PDB file of C-alpha atoms in Angstrom:
ATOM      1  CA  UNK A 239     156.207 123.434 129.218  1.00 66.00           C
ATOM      2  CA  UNK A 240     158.406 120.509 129.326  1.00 74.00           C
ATOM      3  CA  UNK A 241     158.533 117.508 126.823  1.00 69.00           C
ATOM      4  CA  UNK A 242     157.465 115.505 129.870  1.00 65.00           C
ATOM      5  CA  UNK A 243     154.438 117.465 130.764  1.00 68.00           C
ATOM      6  CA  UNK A 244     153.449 118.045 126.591  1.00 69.00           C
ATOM      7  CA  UNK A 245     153.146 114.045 126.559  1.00 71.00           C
ATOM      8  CA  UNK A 246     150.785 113.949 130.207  1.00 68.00           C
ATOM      9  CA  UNK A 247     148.368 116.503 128.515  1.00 69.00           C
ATOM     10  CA  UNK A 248     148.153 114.561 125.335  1.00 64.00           C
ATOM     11  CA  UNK A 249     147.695 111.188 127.383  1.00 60.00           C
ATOM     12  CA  UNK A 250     144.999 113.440 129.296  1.00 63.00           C
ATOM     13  CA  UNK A 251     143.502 114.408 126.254  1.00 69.00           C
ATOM     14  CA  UNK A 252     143.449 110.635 124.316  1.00 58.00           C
ATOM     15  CA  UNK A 253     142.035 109.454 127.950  1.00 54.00           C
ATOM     16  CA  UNK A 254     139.130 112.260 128.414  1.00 59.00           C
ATOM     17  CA  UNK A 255     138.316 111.604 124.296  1.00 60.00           C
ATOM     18  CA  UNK A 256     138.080 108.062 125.009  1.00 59.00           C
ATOM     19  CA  UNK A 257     136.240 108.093 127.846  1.00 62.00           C
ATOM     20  CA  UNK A 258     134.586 111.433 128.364  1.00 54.00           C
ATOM     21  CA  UNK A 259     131.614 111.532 125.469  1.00 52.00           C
ATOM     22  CA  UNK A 260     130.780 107.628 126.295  1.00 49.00           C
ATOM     23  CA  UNK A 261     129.965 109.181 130.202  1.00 46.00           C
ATOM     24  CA  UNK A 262     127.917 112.217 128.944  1.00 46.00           C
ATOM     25  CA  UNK A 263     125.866 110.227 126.803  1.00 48.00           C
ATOM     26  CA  UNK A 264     124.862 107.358 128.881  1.00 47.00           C
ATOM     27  CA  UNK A 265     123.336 109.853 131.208  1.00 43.00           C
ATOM     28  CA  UNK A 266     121.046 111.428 129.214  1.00 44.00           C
ATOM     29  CA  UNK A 267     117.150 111.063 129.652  1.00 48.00           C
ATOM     30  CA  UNK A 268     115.146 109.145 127.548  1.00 64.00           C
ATOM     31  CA  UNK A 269     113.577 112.405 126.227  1.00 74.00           C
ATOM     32  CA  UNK A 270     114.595 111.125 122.859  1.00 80.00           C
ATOM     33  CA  UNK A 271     113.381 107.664 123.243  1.00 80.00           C
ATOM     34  CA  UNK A 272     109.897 108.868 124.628  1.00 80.00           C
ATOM     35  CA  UNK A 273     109.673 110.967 121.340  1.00 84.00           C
ATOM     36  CA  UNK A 274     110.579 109.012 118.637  1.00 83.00           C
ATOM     37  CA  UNK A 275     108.015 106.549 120.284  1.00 81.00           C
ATOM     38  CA  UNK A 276     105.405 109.296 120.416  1.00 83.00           C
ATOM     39  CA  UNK A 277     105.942 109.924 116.902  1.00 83.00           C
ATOM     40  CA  UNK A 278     105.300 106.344 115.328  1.00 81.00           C
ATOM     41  CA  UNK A 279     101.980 106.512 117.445  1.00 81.00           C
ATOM     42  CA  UNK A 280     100.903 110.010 116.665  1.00 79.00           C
ATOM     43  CA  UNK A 281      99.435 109.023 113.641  1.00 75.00           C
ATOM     44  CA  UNK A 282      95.464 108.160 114.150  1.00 71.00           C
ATOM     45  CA  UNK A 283      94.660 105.004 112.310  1.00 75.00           C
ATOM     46  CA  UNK A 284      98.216 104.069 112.085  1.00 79.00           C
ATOM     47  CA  UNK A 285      98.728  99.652 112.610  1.00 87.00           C
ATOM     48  CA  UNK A 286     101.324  99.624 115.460  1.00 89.00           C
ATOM     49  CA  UNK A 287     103.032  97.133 117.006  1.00 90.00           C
ATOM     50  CA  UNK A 288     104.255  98.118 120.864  1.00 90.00           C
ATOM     51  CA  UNK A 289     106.507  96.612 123.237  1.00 92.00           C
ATOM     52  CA  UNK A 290     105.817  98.251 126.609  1.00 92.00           C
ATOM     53  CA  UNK A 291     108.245  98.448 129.314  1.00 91.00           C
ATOM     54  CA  UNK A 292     107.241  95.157 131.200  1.00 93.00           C
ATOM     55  CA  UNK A 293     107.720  93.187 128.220  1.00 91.00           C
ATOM     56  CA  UNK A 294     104.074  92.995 126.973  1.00 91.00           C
ATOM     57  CA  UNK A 295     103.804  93.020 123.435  1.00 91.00           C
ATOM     58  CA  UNK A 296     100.792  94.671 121.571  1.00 91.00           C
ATOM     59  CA  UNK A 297      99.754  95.439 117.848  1.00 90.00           C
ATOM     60  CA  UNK A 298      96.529  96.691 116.635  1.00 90.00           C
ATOM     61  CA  UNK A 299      95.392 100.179 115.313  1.00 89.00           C
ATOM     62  CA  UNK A 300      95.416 103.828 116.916  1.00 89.00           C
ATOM     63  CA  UNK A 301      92.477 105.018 118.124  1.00 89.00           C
ATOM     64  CA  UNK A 302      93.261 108.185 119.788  1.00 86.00           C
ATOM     65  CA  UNK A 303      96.492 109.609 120.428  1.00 86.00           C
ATOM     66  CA  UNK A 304      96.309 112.544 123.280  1.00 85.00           C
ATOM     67  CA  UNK A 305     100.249 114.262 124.554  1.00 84.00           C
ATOM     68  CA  UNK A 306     100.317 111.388 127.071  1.00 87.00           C
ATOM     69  CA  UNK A 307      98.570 108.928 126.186  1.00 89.00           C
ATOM     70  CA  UNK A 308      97.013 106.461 123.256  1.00 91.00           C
ATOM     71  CA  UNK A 309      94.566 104.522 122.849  1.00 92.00           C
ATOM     72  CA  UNK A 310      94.813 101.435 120.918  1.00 92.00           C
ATOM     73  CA  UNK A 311      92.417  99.155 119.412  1.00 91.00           C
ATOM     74  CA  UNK A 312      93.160  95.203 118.647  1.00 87.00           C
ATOM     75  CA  UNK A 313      91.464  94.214 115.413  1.00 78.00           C
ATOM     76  CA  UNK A 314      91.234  90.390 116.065  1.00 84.00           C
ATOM     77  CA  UNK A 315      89.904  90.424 119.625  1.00 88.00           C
ATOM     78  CA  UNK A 316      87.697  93.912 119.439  1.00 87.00           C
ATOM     79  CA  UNK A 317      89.441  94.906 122.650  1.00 90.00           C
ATOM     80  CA  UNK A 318      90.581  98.651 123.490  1.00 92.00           C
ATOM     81  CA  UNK A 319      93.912  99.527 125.671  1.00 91.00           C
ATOM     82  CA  UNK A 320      95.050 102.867 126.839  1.00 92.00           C
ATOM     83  CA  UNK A 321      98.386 103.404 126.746  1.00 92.00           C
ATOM     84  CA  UNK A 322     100.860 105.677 128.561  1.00 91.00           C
ATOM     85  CA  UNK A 323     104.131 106.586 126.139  1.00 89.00           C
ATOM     86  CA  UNK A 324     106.002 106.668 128.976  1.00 88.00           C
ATOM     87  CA  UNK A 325     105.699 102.751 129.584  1.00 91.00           C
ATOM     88  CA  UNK A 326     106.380 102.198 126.223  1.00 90.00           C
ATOM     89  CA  UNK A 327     109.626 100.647 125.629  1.00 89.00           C
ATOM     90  CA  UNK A 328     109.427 100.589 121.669  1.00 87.00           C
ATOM     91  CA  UNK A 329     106.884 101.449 118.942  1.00 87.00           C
ATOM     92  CA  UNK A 330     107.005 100.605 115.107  1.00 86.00           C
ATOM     93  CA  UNK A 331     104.765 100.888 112.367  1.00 82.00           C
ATOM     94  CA  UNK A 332     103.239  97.343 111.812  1.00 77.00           C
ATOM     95  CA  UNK A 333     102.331  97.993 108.261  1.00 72.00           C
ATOM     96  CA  UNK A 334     103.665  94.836 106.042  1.00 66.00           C
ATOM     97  CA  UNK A 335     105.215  96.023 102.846  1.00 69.00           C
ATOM     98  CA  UNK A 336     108.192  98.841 101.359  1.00 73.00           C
ATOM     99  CA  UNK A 337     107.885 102.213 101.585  1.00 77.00           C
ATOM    100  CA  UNK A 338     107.108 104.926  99.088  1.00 81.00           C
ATOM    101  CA  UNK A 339     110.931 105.756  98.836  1.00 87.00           C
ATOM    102  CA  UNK A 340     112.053 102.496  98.590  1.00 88.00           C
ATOM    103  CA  UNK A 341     109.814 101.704  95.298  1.00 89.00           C
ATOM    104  CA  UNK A 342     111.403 105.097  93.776  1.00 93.00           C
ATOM    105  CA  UNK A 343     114.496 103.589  94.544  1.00 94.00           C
ATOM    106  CA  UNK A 344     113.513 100.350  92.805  1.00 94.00           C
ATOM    107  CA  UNK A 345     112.136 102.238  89.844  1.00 94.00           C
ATOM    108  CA  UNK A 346     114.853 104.428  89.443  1.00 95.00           C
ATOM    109  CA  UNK A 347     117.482 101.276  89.162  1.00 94.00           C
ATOM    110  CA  UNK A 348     115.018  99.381  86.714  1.00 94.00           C
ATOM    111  CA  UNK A 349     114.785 102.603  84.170  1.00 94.00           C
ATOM    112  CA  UNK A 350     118.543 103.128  84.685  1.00 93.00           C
ATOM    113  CA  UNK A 351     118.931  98.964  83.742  1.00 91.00           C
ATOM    114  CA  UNK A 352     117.296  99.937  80.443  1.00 91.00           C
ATOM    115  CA  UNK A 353     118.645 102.789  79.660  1.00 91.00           C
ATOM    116  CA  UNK A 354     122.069 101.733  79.905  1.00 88.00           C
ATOM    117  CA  UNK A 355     120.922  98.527  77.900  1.00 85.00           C
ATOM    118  CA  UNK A 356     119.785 100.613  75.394  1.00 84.00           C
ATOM    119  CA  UNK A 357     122.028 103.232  75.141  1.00 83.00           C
ATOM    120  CA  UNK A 358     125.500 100.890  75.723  1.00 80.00           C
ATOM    121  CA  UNK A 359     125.047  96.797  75.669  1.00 76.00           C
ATOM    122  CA  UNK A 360     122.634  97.071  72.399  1.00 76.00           C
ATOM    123  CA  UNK A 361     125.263  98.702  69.691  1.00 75.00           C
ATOM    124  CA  UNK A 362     128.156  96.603  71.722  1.00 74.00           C
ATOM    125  CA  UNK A 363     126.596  93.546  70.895  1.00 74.00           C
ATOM    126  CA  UNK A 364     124.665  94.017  67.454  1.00 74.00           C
ATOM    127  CA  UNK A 365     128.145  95.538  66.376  1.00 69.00           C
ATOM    128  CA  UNK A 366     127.403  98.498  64.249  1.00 62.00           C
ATOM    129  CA  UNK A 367     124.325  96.773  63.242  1.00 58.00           C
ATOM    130  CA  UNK A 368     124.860  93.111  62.296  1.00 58.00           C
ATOM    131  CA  UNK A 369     122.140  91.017  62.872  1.00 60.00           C
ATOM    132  CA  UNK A 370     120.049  93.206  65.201  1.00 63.00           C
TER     133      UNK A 370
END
């Protein structure tokens, strides 16, 4: 193989890397989509807030949640929707507040905070003892 046709197959390579992947994945179904949706819904009592495909935006609480289907319930207005996942365009959990992990997180930081106050700032300051 000549120098010549070495640097075409690298250029070829660079160019497929590039472009190749970013081809691949833009034509994949929204398999994905449909079940990361599904799975914010799934849970029965759950607060959700939807935005279906049409731009219609709903919240209020999960009623029933079949493999194609849910049914949701708006707490303000009484009212009762079913609900296709497949004309859903996105799905969260409308639930105000952290999570579970996130206050361990906080927790863990705060008892780290005093230990290290304890254990490092406190002699560094009193000095062996002076005055503390």
């Amino acid at each position: 193989m000549t120098f010549r046709a070495q640097i075409y197959l690298g250029l070829g390579i660079l160019l497929f890397a590039s472009i190749g992947p970013h081809v691949s994945l833009a034509q994949m179904p929204d398999d994905s989509k449909l079940e990361k949706n599904r799975a914010v819904v799934r849970n029965v009592g759950a607060r959700v807030e939807v935005k279906l495909k049409n731009g219609t935006k709903l919240k209020g609480d999960v009623e029933n949640a079949a493999d194609d289907s849910f049914t949701l319930l708006d707490s303000k207005t009484g009212t009762r929707q079913s609900i296709a996942y497949a004309d859903i365009d996105s799905a969260k959990n409308a639930r105000g507040g952290l999570k579970p992990s996130t206050w361990i997180i906080i927790g863990a930081a705060a008892a780290a905070a005093v230990i290290l106050s304890i254990t490092v700032v406190k002699p560094v300051l009193c000095d062996g003892g002076a005055g503390c």
